[in-house]
PDB file of C-alpha atoms in Angstrom:
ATOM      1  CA  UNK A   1      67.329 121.235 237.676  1.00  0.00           C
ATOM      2  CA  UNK A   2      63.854 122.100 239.777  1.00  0.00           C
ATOM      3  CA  UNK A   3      64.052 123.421 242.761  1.00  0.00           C
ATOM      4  CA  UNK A   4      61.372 122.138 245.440  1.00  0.00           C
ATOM      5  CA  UNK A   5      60.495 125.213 247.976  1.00  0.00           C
ATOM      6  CA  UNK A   6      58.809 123.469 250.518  1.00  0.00           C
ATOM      7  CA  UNK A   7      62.022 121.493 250.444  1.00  0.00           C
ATOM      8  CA  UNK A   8      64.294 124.197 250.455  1.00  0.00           C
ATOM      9  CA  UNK A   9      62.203 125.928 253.460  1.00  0.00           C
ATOM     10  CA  UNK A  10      62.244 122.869 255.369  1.00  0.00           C
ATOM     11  CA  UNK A  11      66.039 122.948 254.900  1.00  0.00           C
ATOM     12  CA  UNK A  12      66.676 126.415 255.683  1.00  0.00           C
ATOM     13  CA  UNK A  13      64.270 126.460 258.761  1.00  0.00           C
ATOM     14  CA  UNK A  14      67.202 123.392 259.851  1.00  0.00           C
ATOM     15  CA  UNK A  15      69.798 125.820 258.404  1.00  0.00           C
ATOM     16  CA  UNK A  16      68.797 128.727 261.013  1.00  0.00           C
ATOM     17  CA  UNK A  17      68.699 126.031 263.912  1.00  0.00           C
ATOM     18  CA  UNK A  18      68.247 128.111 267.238  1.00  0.00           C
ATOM     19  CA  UNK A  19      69.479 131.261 265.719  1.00  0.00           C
ATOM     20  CA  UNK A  20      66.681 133.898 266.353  1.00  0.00           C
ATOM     21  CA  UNK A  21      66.283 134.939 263.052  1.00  0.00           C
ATOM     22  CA  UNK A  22      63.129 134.522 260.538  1.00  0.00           C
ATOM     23  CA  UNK A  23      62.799 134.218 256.765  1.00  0.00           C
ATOM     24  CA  UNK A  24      61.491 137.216 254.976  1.00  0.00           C
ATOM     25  CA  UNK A  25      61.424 135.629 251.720  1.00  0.00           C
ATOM     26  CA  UNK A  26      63.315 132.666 249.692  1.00  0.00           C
ATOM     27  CA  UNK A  27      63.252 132.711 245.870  1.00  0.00           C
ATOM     28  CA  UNK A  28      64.370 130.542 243.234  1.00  0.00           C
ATOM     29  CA  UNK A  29      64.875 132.344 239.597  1.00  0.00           C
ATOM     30  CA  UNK A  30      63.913 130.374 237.005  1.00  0.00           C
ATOM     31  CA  UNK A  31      67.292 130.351 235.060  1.00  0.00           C
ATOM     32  CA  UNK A  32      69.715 128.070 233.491  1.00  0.00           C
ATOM     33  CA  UNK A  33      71.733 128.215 236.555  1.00  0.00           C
ATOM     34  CA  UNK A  34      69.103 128.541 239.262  1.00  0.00           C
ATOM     35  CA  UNK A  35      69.557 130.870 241.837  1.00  0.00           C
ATOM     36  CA  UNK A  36      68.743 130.472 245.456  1.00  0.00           C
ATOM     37  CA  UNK A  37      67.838 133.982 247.734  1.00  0.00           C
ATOM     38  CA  UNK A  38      67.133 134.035 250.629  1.00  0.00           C
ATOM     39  CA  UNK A  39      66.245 136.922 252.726  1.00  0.00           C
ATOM     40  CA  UNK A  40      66.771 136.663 256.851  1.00  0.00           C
ATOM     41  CA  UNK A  41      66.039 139.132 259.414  1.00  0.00           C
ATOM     42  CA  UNK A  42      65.422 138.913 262.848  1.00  0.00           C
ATOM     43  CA  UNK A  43      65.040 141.488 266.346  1.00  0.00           C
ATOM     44  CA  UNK A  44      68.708 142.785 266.189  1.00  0.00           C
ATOM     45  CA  UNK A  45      68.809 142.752 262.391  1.00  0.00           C
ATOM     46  CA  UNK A  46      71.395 140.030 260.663  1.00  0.00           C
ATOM     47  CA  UNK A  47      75.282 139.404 261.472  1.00  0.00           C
ATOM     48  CA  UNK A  48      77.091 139.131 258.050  1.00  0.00           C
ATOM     49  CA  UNK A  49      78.762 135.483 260.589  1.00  0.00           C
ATOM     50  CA  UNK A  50      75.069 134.477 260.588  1.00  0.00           C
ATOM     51  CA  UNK A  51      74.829 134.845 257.019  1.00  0.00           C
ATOM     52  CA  UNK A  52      77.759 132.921 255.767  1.00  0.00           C
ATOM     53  CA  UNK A  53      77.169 129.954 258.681  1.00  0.00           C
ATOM     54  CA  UNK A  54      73.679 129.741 257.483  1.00  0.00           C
ATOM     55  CA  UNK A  55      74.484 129.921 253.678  1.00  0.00           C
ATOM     56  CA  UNK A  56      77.093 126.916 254.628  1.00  0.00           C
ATOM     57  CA  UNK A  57      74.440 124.762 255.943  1.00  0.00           C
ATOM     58  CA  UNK A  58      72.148 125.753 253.770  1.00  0.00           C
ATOM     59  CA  UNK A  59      74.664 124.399 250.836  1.00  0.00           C
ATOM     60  CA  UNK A  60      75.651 121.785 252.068  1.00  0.00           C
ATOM     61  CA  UNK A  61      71.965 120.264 252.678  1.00  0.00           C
ATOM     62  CA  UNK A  62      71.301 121.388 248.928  1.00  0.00           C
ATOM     63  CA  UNK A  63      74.264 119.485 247.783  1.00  0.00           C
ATOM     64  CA  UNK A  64      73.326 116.254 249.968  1.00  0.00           C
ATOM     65  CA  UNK A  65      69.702 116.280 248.569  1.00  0.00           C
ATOM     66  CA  UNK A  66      70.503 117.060 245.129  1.00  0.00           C
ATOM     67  CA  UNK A  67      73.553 115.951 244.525  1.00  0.00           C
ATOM     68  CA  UNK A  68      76.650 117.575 244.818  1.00  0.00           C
ATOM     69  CA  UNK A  69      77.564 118.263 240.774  1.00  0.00           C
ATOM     70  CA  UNK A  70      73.930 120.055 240.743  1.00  0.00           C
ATOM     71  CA  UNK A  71      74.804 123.722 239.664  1.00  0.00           C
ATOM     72  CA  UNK A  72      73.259 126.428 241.373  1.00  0.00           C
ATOM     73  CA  UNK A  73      74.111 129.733 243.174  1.00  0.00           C
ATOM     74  CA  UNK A  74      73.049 130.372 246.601  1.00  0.00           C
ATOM     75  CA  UNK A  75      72.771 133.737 248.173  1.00  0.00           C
ATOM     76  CA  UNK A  76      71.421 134.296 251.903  1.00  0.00           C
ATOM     77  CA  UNK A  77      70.875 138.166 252.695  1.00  0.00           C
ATOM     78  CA  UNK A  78      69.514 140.998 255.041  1.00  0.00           C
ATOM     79  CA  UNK A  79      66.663 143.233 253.820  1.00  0.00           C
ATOM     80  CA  UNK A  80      68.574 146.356 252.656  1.00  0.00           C
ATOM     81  CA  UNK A  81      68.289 149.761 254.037  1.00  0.00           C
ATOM     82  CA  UNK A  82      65.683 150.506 251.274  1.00  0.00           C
ATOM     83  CA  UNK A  83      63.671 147.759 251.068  1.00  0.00           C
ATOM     84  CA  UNK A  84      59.795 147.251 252.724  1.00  0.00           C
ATOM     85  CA  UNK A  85      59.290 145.889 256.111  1.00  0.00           C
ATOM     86  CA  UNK A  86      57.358 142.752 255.204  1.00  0.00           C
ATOM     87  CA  UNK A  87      57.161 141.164 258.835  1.00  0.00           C
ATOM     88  CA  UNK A  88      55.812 142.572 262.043  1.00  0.00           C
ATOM     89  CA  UNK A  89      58.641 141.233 263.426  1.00  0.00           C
ATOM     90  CA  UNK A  90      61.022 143.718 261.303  1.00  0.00           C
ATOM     91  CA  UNK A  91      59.156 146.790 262.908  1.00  0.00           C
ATOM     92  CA  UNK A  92      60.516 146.575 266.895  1.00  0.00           C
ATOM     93  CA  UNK A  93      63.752 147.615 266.355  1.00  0.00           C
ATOM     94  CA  UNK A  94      62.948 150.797 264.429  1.00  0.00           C
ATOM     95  CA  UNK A  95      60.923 152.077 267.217  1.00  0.00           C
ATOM     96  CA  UNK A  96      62.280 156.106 266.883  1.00  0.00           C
ATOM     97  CA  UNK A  97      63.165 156.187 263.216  1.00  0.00           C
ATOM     98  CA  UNK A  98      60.830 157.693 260.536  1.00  0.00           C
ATOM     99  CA  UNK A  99      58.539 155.419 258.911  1.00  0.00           C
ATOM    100  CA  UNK A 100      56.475 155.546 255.221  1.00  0.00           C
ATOM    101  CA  UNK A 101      53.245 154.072 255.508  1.00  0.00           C
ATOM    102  CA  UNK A 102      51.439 153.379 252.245  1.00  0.00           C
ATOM    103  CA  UNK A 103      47.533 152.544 253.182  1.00  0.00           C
ATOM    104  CA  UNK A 104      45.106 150.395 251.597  1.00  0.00           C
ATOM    105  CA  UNK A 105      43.479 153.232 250.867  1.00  0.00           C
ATOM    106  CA  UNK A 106      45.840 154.741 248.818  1.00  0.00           C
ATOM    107  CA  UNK A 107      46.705 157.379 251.521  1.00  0.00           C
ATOM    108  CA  UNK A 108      50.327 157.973 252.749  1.00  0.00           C
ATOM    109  CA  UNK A 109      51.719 158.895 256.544  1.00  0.00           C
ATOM    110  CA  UNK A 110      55.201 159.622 257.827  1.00  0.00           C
ATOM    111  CA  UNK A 111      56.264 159.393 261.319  1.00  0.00           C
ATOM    112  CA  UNK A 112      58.093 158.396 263.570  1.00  0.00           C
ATOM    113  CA  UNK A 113      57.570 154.718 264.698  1.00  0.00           C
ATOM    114  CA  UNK A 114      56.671 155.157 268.677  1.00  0.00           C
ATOM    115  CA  UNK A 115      55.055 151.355 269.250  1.00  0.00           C
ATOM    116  CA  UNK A 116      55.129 147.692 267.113  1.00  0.00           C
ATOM    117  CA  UNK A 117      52.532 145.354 268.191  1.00  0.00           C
ATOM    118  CA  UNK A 118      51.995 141.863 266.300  1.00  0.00           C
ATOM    119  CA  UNK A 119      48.822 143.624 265.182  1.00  0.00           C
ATOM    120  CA  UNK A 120      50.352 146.924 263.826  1.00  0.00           C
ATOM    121  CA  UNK A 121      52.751 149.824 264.339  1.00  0.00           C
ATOM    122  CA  UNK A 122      51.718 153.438 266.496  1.00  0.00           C
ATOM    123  CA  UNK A 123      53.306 156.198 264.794  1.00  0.00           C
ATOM    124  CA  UNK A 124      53.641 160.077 265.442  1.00  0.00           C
ATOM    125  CA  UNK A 125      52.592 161.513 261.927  1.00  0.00           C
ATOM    126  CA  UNK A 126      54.533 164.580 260.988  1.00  0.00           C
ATOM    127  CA  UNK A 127      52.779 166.773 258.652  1.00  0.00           C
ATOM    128  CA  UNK A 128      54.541 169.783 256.862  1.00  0.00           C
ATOM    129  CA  UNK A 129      53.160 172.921 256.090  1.00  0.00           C
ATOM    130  CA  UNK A 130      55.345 175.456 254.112  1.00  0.00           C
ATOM    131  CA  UNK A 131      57.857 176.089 256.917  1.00  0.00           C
ATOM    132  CA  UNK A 132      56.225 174.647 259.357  1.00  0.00           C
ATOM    133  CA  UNK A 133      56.012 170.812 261.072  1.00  0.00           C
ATOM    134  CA  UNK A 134      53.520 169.544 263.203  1.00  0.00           C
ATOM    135  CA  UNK A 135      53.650 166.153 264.708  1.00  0.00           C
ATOM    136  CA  UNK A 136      50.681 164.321 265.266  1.00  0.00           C
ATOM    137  CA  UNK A 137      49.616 162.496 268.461  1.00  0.00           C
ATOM    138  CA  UNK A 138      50.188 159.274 268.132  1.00  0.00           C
ATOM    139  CA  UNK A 139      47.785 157.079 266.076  1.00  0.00           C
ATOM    140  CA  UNK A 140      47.347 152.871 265.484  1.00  0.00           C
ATOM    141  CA  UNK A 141      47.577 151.503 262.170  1.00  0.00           C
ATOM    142  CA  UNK A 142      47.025 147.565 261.710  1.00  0.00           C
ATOM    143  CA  UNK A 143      49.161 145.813 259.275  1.00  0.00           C
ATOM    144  CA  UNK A 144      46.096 144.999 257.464  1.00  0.00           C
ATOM    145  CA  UNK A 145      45.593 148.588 256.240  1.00  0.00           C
ATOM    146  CA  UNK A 146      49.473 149.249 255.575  1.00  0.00           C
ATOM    147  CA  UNK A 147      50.199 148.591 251.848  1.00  0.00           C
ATOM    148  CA  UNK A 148      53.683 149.131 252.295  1.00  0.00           C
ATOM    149  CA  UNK A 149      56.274 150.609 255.193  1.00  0.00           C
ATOM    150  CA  UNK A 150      59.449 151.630 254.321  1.00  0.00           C
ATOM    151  CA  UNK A 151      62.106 152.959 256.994  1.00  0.00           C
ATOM    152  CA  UNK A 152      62.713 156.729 255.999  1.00  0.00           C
ATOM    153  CA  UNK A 153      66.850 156.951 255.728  1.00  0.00           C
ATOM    154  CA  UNK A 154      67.393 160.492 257.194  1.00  0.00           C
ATOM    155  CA  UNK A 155      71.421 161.521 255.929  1.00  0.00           C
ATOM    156  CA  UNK A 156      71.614 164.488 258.048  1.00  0.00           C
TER     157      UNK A 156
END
């Protein structure tokens, strides 16, 4: 059983409809029993109702295009807490949490997220020295020189 991903984008893109969401990524693992993930986000984040309408469609069109006996598992997800923000349109609603910037240049800034721009994210760099924090004025960083941005979970 192959997968085609063009297909199943094309499919999933019909699965969303009008729903403002956007696909962060779509795999297929290259098992014995292929499975499908997909990962949705969108500006409010993802209702666990979107998910399972979405992963309904998204089965059913499978099952019409492949047939229905074909033997797969589907799975249709939210970025977790800990994973990267891989979209510019994932950083907007995190304006005023903490963010981990890894840089092209192999440097690393943490602040918290003041602006998100489809070119890049502003952020107030904190910087902590022994008992003491400073926070930074704000500064621009483009997504072309961020590596990596992770939301920084704060359990206080």
């Amino acid at each position: 059983m192959h997968f085609d991903r063009n297909l199943l984008l094309e499919m999933l893109h019909d699965a969303i409809g009008d729903e403002e969401l956007f696909i962060v990524s779509l795999t297929v693992s290259d098992s014995v029993l292929p499975k499908v993930t997909v990962t949705l986000d969108g500006p409010q984040g993802l209702a666990i109702q979107s998910c399972a309408t979405i992963s309904r469609r998204l089965g059913r069109r499978i099952d019409e295009h492949y047939g229905e006996e074909s033997a797969y598992s589907l799975e249709v997800t939210s970025p977790g807490a800990d994973q990267p923000l891989t979209d510019p349109r994932q950083y907007p609603r995190h304006i005023g949490r903490s963010l981990a910037l890894k840089l092209a240049d192999g440097t690393e800034k943490t602040g918290i997220l003041t602006a998100a721009t489809p070119e890049g994210v502003e952020i107030e760099e904190v910087i902590k020295q022994k008992t003491k924090k400073t926070t930074l004025p704000a500064a621009f960083y483009s997504f072309g020189d961020i590596k990596e941005a992770k939301v920084v979970i704060s359990f206080k």
